[in-house]
PDB file of C-alpha atoms and ligand atoms in Angstrom:
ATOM      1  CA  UNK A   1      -4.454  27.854  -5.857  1.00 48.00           C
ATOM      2  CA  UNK A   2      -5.724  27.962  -9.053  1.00 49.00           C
ATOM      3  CA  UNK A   3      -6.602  31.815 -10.060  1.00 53.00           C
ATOM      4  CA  UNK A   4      -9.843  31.044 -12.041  1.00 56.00           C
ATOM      5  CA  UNK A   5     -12.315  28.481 -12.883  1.00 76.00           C
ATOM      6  CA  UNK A   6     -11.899  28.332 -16.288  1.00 92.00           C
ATOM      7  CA  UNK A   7     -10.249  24.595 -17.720  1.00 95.00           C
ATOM      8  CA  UNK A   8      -8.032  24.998 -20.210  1.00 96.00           C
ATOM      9  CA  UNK A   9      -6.728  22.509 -22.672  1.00 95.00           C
ATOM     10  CA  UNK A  10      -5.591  22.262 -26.375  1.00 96.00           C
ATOM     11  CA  UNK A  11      -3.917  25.314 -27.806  1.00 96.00           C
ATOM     12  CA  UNK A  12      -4.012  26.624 -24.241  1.00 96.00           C
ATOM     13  CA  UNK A  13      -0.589  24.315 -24.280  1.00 97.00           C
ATOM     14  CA  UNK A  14       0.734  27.151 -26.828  1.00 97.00           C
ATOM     15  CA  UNK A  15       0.773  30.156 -23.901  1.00 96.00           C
ATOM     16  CA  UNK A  16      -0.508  29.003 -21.002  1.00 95.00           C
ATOM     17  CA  UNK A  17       0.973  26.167 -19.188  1.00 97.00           C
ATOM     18  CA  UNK A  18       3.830  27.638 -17.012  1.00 96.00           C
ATOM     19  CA  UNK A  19       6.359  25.127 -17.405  1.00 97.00           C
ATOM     20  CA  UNK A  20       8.651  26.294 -14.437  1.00 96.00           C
ATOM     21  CA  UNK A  21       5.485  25.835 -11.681  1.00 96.00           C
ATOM     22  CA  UNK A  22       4.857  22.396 -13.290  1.00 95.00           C
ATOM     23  CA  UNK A  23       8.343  21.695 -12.329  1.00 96.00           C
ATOM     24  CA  UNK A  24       8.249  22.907  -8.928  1.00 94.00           C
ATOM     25  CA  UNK A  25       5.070  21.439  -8.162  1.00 90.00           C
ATOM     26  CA  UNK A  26       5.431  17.872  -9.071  1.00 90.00           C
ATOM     27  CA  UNK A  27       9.324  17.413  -9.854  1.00 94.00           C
ATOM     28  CA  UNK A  28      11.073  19.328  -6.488  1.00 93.00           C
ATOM     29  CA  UNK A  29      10.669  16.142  -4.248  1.00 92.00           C
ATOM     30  CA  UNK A  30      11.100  12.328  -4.410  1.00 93.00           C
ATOM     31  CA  UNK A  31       9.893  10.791  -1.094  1.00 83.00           C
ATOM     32  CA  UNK A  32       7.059  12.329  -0.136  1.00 75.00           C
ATOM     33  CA  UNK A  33       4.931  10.797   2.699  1.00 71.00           C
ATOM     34  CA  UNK A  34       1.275   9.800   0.993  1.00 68.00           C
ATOM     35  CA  UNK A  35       2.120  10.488  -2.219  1.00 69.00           C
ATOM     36  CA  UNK A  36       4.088   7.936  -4.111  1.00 80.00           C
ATOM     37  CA  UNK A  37       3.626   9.182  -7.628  1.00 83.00           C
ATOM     38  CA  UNK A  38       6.865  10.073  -8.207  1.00 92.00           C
ATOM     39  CA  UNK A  39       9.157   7.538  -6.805  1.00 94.00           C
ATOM     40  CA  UNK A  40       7.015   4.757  -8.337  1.00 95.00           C
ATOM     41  CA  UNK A  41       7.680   6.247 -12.003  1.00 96.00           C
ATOM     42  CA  UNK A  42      11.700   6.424 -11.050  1.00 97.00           C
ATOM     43  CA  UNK A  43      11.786   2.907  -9.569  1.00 97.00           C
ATOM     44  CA  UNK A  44       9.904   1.361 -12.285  1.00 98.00           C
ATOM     45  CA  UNK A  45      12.006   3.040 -15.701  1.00 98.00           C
ATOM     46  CA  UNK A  46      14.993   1.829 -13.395  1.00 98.00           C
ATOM     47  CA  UNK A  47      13.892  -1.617 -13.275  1.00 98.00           C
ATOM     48  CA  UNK A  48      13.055  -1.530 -17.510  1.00 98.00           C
ATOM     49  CA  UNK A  49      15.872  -0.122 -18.270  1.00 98.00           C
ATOM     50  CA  UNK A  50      18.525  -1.208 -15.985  1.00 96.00           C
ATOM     51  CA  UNK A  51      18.000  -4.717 -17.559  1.00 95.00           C
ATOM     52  CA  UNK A  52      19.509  -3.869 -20.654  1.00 95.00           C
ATOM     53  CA  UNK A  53      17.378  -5.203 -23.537  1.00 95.00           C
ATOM     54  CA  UNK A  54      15.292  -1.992 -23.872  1.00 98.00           C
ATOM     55  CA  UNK A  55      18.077  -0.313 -26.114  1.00 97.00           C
ATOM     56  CA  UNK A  56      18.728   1.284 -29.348  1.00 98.00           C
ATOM     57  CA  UNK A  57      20.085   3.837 -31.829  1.00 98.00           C
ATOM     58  CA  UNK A  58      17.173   6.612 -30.858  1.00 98.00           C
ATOM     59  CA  UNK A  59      15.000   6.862 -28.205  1.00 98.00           C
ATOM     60  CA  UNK A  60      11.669   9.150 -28.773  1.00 98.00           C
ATOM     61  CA  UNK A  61       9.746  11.036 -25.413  1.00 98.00           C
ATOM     62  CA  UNK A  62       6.991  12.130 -26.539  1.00 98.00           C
ATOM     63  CA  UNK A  63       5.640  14.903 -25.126  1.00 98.00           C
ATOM     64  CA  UNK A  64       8.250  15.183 -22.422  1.00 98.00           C
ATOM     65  CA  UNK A  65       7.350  18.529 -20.596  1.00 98.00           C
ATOM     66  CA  UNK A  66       9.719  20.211 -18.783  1.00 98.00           C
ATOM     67  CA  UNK A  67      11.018  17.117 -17.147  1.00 98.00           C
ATOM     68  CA  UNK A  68      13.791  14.557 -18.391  1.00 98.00           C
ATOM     69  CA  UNK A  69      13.763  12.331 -15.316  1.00 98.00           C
ATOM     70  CA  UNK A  70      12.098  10.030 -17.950  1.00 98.00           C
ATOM     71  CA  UNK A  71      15.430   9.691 -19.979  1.00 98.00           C
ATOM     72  CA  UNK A  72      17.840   9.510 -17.071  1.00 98.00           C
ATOM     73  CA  UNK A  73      17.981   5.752 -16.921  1.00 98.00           C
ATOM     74  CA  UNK A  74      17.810   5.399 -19.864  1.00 98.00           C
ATOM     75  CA  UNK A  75      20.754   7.611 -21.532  1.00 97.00           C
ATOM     76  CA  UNK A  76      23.459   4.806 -21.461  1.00 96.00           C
ATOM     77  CA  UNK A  77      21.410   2.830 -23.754  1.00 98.00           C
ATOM     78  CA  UNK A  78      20.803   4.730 -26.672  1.00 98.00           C
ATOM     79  CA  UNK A  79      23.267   6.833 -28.855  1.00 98.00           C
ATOM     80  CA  UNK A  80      20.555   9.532 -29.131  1.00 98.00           C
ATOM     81  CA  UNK A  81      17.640  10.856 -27.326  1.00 98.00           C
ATOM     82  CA  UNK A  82      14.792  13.008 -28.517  1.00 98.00           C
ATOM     83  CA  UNK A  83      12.634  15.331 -26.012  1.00 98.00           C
ATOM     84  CA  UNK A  84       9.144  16.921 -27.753  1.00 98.00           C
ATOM     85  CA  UNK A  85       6.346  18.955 -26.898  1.00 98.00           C
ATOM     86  CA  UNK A  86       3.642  20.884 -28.088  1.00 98.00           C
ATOM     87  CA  UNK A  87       4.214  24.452 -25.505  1.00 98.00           C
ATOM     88  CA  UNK A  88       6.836  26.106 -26.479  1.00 98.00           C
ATOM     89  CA  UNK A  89       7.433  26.911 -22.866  1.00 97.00           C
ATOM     90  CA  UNK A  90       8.500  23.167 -22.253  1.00 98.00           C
ATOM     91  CA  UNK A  91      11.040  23.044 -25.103  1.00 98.00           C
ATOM     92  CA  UNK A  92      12.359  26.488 -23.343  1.00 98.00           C
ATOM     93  CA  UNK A  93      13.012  24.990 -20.313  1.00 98.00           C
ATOM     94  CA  UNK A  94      14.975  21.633 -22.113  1.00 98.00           C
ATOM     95  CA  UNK A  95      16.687  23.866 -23.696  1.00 98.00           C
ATOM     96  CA  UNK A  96      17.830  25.770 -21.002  1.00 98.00           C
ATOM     97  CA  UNK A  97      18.691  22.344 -18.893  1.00 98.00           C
ATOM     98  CA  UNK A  98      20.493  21.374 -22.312  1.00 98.00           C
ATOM     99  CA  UNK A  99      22.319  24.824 -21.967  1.00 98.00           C
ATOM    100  CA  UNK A 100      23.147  24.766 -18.310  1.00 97.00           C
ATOM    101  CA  UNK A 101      21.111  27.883 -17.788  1.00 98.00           C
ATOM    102  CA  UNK A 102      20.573  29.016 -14.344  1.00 96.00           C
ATOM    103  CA  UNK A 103      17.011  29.390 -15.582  1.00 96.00           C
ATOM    104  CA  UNK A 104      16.754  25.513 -15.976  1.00 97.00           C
ATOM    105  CA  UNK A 105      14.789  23.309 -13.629  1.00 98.00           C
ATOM    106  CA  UNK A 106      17.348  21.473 -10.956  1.00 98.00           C
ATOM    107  CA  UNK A 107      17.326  17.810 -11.476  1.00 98.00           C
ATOM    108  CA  UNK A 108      20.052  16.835  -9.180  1.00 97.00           C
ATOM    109  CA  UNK A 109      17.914  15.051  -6.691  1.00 97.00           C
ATOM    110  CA  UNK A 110      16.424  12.464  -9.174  1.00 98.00           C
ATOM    111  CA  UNK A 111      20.216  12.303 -10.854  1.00 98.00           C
ATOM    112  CA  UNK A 112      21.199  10.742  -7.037  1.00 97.00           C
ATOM    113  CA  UNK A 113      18.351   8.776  -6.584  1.00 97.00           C
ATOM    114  CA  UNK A 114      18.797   6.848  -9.821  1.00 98.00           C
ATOM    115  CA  UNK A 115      22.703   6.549  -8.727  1.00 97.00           C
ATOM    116  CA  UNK A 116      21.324   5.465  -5.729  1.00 97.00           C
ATOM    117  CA  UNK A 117      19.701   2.643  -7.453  1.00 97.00           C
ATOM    118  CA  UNK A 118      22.488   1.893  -9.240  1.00 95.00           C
ATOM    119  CA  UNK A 119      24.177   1.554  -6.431  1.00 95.00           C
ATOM    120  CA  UNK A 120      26.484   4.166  -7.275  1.00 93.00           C
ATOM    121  CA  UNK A 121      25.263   7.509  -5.527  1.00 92.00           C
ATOM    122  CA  UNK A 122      29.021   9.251  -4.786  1.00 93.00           C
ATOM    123  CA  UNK A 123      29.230   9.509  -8.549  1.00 94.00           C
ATOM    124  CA  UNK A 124      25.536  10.807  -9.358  1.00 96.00           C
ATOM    125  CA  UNK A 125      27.368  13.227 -11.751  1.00 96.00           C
ATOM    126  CA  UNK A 126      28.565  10.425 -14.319  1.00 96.00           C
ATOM    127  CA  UNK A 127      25.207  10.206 -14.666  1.00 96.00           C
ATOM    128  CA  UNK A 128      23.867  14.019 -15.764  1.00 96.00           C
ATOM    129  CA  UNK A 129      27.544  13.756 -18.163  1.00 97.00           C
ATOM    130  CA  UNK A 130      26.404  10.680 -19.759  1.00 97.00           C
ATOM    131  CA  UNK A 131      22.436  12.233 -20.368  1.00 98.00           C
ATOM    132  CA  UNK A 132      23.182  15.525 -21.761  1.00 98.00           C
ATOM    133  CA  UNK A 133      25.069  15.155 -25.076  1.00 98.00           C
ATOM    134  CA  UNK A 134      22.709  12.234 -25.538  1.00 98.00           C
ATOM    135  CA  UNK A 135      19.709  14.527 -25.934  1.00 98.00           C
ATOM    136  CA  UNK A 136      20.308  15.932 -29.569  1.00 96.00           C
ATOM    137  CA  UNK A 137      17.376  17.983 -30.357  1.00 98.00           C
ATOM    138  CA  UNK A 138      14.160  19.211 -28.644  1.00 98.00           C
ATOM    139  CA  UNK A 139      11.128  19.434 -31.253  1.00 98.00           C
ATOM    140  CA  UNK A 140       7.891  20.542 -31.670  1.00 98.00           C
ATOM    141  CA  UNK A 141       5.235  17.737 -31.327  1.00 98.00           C
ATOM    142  CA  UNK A 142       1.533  17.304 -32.087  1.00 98.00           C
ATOM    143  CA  UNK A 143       0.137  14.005 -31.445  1.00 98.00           C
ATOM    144  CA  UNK A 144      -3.285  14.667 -32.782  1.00 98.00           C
ATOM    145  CA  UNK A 145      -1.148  15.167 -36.231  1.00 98.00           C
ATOM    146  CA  UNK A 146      -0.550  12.101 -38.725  1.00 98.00           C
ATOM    147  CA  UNK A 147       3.025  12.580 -37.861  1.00 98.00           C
ATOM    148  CA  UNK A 148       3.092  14.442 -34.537  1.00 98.00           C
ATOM    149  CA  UNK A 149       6.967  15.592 -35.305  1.00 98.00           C
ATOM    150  CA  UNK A 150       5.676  17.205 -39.129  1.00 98.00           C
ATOM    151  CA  UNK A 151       7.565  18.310 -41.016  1.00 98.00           C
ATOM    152  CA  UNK A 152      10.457  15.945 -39.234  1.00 98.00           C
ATOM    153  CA  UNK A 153      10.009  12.682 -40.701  1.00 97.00           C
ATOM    154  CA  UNK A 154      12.164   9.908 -38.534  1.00 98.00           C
ATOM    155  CA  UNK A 155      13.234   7.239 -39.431  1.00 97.00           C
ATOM    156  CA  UNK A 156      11.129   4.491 -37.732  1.00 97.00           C
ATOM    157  CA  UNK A 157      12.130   4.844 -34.124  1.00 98.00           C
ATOM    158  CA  UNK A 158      13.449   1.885 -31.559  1.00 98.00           C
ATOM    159  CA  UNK A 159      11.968   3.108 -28.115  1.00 98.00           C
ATOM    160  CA  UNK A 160       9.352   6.233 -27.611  1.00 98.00           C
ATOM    161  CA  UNK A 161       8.237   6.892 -24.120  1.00 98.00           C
ATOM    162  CA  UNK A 162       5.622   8.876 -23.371  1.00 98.00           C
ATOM    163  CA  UNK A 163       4.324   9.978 -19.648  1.00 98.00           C
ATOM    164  CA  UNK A 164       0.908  11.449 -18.624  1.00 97.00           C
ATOM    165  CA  UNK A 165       1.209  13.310 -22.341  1.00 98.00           C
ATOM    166  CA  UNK A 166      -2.200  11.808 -24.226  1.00 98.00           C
ATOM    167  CA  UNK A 167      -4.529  12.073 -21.326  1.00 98.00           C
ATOM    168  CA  UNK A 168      -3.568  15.650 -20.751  1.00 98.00           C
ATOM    169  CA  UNK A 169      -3.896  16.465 -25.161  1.00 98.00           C
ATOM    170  CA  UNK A 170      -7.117  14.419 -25.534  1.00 98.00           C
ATOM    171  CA  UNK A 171     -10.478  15.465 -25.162  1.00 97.00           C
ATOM    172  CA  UNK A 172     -12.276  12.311 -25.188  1.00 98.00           C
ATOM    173  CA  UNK A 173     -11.434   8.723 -25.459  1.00 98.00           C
ATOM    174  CA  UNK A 174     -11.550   8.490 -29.680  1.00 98.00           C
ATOM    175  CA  UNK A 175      -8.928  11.275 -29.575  1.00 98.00           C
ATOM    176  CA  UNK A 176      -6.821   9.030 -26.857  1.00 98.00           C
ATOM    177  CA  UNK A 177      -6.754   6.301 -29.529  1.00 98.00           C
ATOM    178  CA  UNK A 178      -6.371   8.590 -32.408  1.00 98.00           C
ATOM    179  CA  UNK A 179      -3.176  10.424 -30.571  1.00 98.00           C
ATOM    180  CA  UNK A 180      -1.954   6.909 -29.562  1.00 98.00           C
ATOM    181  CA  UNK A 181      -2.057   5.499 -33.000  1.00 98.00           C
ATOM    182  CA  UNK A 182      -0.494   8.723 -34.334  1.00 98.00           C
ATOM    183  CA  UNK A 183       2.516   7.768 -31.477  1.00 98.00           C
ATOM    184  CA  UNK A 184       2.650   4.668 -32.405  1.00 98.00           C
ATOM    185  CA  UNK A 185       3.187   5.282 -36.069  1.00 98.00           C
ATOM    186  CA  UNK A 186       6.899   6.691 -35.300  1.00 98.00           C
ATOM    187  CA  UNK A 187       7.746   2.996 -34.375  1.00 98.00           C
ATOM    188  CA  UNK A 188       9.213   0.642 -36.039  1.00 97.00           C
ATOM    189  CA  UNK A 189       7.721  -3.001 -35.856  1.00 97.00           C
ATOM    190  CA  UNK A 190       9.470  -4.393 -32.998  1.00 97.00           C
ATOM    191  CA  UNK A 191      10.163  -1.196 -31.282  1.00 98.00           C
ATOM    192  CA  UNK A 192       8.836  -0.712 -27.496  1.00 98.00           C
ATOM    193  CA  UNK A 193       6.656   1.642 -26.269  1.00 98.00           C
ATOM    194  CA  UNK A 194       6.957   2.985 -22.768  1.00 98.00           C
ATOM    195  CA  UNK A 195       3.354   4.695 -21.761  1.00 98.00           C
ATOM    196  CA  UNK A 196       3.308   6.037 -18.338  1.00 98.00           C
ATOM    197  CA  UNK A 197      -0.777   6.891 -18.012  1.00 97.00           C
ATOM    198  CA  UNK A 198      -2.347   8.881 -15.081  1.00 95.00           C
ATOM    199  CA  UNK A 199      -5.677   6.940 -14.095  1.00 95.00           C
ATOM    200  CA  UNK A 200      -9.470   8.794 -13.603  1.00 94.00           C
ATOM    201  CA  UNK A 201      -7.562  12.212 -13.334  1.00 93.00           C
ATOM    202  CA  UNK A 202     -10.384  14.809 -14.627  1.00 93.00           C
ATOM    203  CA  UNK A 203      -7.598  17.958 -14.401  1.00 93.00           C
ATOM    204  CA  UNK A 204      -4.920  18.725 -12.861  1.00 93.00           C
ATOM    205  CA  UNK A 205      -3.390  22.457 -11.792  1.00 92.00           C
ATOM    206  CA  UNK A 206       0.023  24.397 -13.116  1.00 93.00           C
ATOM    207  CA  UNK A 207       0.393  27.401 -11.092  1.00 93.00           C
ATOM    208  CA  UNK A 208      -2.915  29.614 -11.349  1.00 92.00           C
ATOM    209  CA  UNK A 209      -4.343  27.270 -14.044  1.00 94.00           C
ATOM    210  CA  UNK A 210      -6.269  24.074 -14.021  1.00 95.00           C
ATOM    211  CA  UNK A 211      -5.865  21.952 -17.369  1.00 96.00           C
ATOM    212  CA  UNK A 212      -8.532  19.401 -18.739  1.00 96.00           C
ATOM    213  CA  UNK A 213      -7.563  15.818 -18.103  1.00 96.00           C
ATOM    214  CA  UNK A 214      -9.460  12.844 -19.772  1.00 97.00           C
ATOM    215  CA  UNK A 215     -10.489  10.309 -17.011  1.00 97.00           C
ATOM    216  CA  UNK A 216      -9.596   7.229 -17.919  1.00 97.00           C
ATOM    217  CA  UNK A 217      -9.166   3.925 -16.543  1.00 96.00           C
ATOM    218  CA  UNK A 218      -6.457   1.365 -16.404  1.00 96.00           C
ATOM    219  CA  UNK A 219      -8.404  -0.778 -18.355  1.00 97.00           C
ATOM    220  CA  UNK A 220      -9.130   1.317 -20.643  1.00 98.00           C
ATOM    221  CA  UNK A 221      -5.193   2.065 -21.555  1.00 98.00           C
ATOM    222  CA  UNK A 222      -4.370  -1.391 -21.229  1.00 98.00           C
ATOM    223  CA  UNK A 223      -6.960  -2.034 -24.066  1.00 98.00           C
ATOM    224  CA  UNK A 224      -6.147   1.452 -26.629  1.00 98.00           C
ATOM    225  CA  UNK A 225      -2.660  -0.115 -26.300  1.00 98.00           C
ATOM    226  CA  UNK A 226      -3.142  -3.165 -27.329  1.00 98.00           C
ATOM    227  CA  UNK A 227      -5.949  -1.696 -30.317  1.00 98.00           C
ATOM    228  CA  UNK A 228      -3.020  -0.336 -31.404  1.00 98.00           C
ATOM    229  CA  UNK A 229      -1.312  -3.206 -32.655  1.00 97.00           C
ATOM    230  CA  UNK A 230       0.790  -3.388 -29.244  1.00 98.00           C
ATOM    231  CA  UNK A 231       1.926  -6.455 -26.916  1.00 98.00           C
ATOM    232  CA  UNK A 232       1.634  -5.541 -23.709  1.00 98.00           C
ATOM    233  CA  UNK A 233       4.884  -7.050 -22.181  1.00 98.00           C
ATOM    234  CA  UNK A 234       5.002  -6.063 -18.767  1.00 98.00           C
ATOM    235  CA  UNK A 235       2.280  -3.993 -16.421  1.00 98.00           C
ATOM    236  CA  UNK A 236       3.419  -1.859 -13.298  1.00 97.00           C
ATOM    237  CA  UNK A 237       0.463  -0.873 -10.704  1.00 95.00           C
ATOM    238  CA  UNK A 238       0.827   2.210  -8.713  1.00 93.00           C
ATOM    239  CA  UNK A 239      -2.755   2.428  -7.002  1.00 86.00           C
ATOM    240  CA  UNK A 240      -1.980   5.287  -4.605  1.00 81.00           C
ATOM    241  CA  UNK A 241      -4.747   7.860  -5.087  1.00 77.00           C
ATOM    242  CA  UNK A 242      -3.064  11.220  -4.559  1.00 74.00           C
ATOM    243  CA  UNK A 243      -4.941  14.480  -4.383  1.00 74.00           C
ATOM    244  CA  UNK A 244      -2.702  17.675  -4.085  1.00 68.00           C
ATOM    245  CA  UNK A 245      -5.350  20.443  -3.655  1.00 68.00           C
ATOM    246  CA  UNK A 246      -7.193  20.197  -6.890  1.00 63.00           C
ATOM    247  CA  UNK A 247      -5.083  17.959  -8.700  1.00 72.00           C
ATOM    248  CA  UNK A 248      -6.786  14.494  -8.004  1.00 79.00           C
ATOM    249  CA  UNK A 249      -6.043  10.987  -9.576  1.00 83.00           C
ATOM    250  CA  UNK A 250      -6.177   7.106  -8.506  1.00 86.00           C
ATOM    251  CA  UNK A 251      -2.984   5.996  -9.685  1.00 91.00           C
ATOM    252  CA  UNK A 252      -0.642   5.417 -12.137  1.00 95.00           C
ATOM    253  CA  UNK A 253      -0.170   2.462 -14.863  1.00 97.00           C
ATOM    254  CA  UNK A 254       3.342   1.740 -16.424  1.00 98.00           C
ATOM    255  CA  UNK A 255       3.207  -0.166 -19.513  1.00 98.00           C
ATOM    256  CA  UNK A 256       5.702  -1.862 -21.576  1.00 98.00           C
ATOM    257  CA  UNK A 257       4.890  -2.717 -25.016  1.00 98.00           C
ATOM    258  CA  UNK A 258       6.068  -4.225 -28.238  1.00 98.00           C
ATOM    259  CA  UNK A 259       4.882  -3.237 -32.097  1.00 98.00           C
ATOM    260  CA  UNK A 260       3.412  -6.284 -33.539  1.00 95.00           C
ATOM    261  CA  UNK A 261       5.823  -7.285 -36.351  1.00 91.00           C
ATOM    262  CA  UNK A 262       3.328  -8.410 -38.641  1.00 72.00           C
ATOM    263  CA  UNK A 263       0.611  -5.195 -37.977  1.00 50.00           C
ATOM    264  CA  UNK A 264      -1.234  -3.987 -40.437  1.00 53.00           C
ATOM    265  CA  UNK A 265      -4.052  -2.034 -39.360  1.00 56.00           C
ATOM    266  CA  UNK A 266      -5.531  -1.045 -36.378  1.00 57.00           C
ATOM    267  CA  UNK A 267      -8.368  -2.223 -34.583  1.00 57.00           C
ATOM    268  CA  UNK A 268     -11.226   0.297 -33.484  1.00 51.00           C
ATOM    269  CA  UNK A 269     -12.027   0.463 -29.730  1.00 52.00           C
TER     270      UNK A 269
HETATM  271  C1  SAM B 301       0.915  16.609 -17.622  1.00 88.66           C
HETATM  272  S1  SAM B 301       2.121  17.183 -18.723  1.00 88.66           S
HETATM  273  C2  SAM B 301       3.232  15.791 -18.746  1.00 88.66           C
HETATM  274  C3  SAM B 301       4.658  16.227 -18.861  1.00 88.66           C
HETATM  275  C4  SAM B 301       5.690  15.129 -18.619  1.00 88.66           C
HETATM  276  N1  SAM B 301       5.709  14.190 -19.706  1.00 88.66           N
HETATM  277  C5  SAM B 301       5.494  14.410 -17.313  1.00 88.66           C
HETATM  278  O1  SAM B 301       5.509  13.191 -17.279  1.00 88.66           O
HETATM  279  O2  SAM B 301       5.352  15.067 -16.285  1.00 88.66           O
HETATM  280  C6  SAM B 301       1.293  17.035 -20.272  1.00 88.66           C
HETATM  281  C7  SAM B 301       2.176  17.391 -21.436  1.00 88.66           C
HETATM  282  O3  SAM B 301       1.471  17.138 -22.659  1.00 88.66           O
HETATM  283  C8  SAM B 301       1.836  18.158 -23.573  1.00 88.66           C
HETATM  284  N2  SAM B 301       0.823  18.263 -24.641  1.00 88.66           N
HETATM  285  C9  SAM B 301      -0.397  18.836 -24.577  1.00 88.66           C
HETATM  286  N3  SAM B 301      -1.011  18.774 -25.776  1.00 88.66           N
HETATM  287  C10 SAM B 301      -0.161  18.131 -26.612  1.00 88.66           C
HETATM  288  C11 SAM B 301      -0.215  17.766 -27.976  1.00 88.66           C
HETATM  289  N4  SAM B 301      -1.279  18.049 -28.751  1.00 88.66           N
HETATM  290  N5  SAM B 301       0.833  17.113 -28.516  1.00 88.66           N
HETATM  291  C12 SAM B 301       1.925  16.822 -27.749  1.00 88.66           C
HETATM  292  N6  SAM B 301       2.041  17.156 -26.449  1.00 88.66           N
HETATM  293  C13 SAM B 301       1.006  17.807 -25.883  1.00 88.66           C
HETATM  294  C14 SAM B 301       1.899  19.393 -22.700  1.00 88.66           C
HETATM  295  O4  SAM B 301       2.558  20.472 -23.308  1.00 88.66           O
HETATM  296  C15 SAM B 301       2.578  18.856 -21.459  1.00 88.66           C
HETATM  297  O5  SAM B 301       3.970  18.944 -21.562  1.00 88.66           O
END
């Protein structure tokens, strides 16, 4: 249970999100009766990924957390991955997964359920070989900065994925398109964005705190997406509410999306 009242957000991110309970509480299980949240996020980046056109030299994850079962189906397509965040205590705990510390976070059971997919679950442990010298670097991110990876500057990337990151950052729906555009800006035309976005999910609790989300709806994604000078692709529908204590939210949207070729300006919500 949460220890106090308070909601924090912004440069809360810098010391207070405990990036080992966000771990535990939401990445220890798969399959969990009543609460599909997780397995619907493996099953669908499977099913992008596993049909090999969403590929590349570098693939972006934008603010990735503590968690890389984002990248896992992913790794054999890329010859480089980069994880980001804003909390240092998230880039701790890549690095310590990078490092093989016995700190890290244990990812083994999402390793053999995406093996499992594959069809291939004896050898689960190709898989964590083929993922960790793909990850390259873990950097600092902003996405309410021009260029959330400042003073990186990319070159314009092929893929970024980015999961349940701008709802959690933004305080209201001008800063969602705002942070979205800044996102977006790392692509190059062409290049695919995968958005995972948690729907109508007002905050949502990491160990003793509760952090701000912005409630938004499906809709409402769909449309900063495409305001963005996005094609929406392909749309995947998880509309399981789940409420785990305080943490409460009516599903989950998946989108695939393309950078117009031809953009040249964004359009204003
Ligand atoms: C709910 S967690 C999502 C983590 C992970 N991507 C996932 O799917 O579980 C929200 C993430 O957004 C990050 N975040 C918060 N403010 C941010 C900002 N201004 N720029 C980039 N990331 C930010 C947090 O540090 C945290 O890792």
């Amino acid at each position: 249970m949460a220890k106090t009242t308070k909601i924090l957000s912004g440069e809360d991110y810098l010391d207070q999100f405990d990036s080992k309970a966000y771990a535990g509480a939401f990445f220890s299980e798969i399959e969990i009766e009543g609460f599909s949240f997780t397995e619907f996020r493996l099953k669908t980046l499977h099913k992008i990924y596993s049909k090999g056109n969403i590929k590349g030299k570098l693939l972006l994850e934008i603010g990735s957390g503590p968690c890389i079962h984002t990248v896992i189906p992913a790794a054999s397509w890329f010859d480089e991955i980069i994880m980001t965040d804003f909390s240092p205590s998230n880039r701790d705990m890549q690095e310590k997964w990078l490092k093989k510390d016995p700190g890290a976070h244990n990812w083994d059971k999402f390793f053999k359920y995406y093996s499992k997919l594959d069809g291939n679950e004896d050898n689960w442990q190709q898989l964590e070989a083929v993922l960790r010298p793909k990850i390259k670097r873990v950097l600092t991110c902003d996405v309410f900065k021009q260029n959330p990876l400042d003073p990186i500057q990319l070159d314009p990337v092929d893929v970024i994925c980015t999961s349940a990151c701008l709802e959690s950052a933004c305080p209201d729906k001008d800063a969602y398109h705002n942070a979205m555009k800044n996102v977006v800006s790392l692509l190059k035309p062409g290049g695919k964005l995968i958005l995972i976005g948690i729907l109508n999910c007002p905050h949502y609790v990491v160990g003793s705190e509760i952090f701000q989300c912005l409630s938004i709806s499906r809709d409402e994604v769909i449309n900063t997406v495409k305001a963005n000078g996005l094609d929406v692709i392909e749309l995947f529908d998880d509309d399981t509410p789940v409420e785990e204590g305080t943490t409460i939210f009516n599903g989950t949207v998946i989108i695939l999306a393309e950078k117009k070729i031809t953009h040249v300006g964004v359009q204003s919500l």
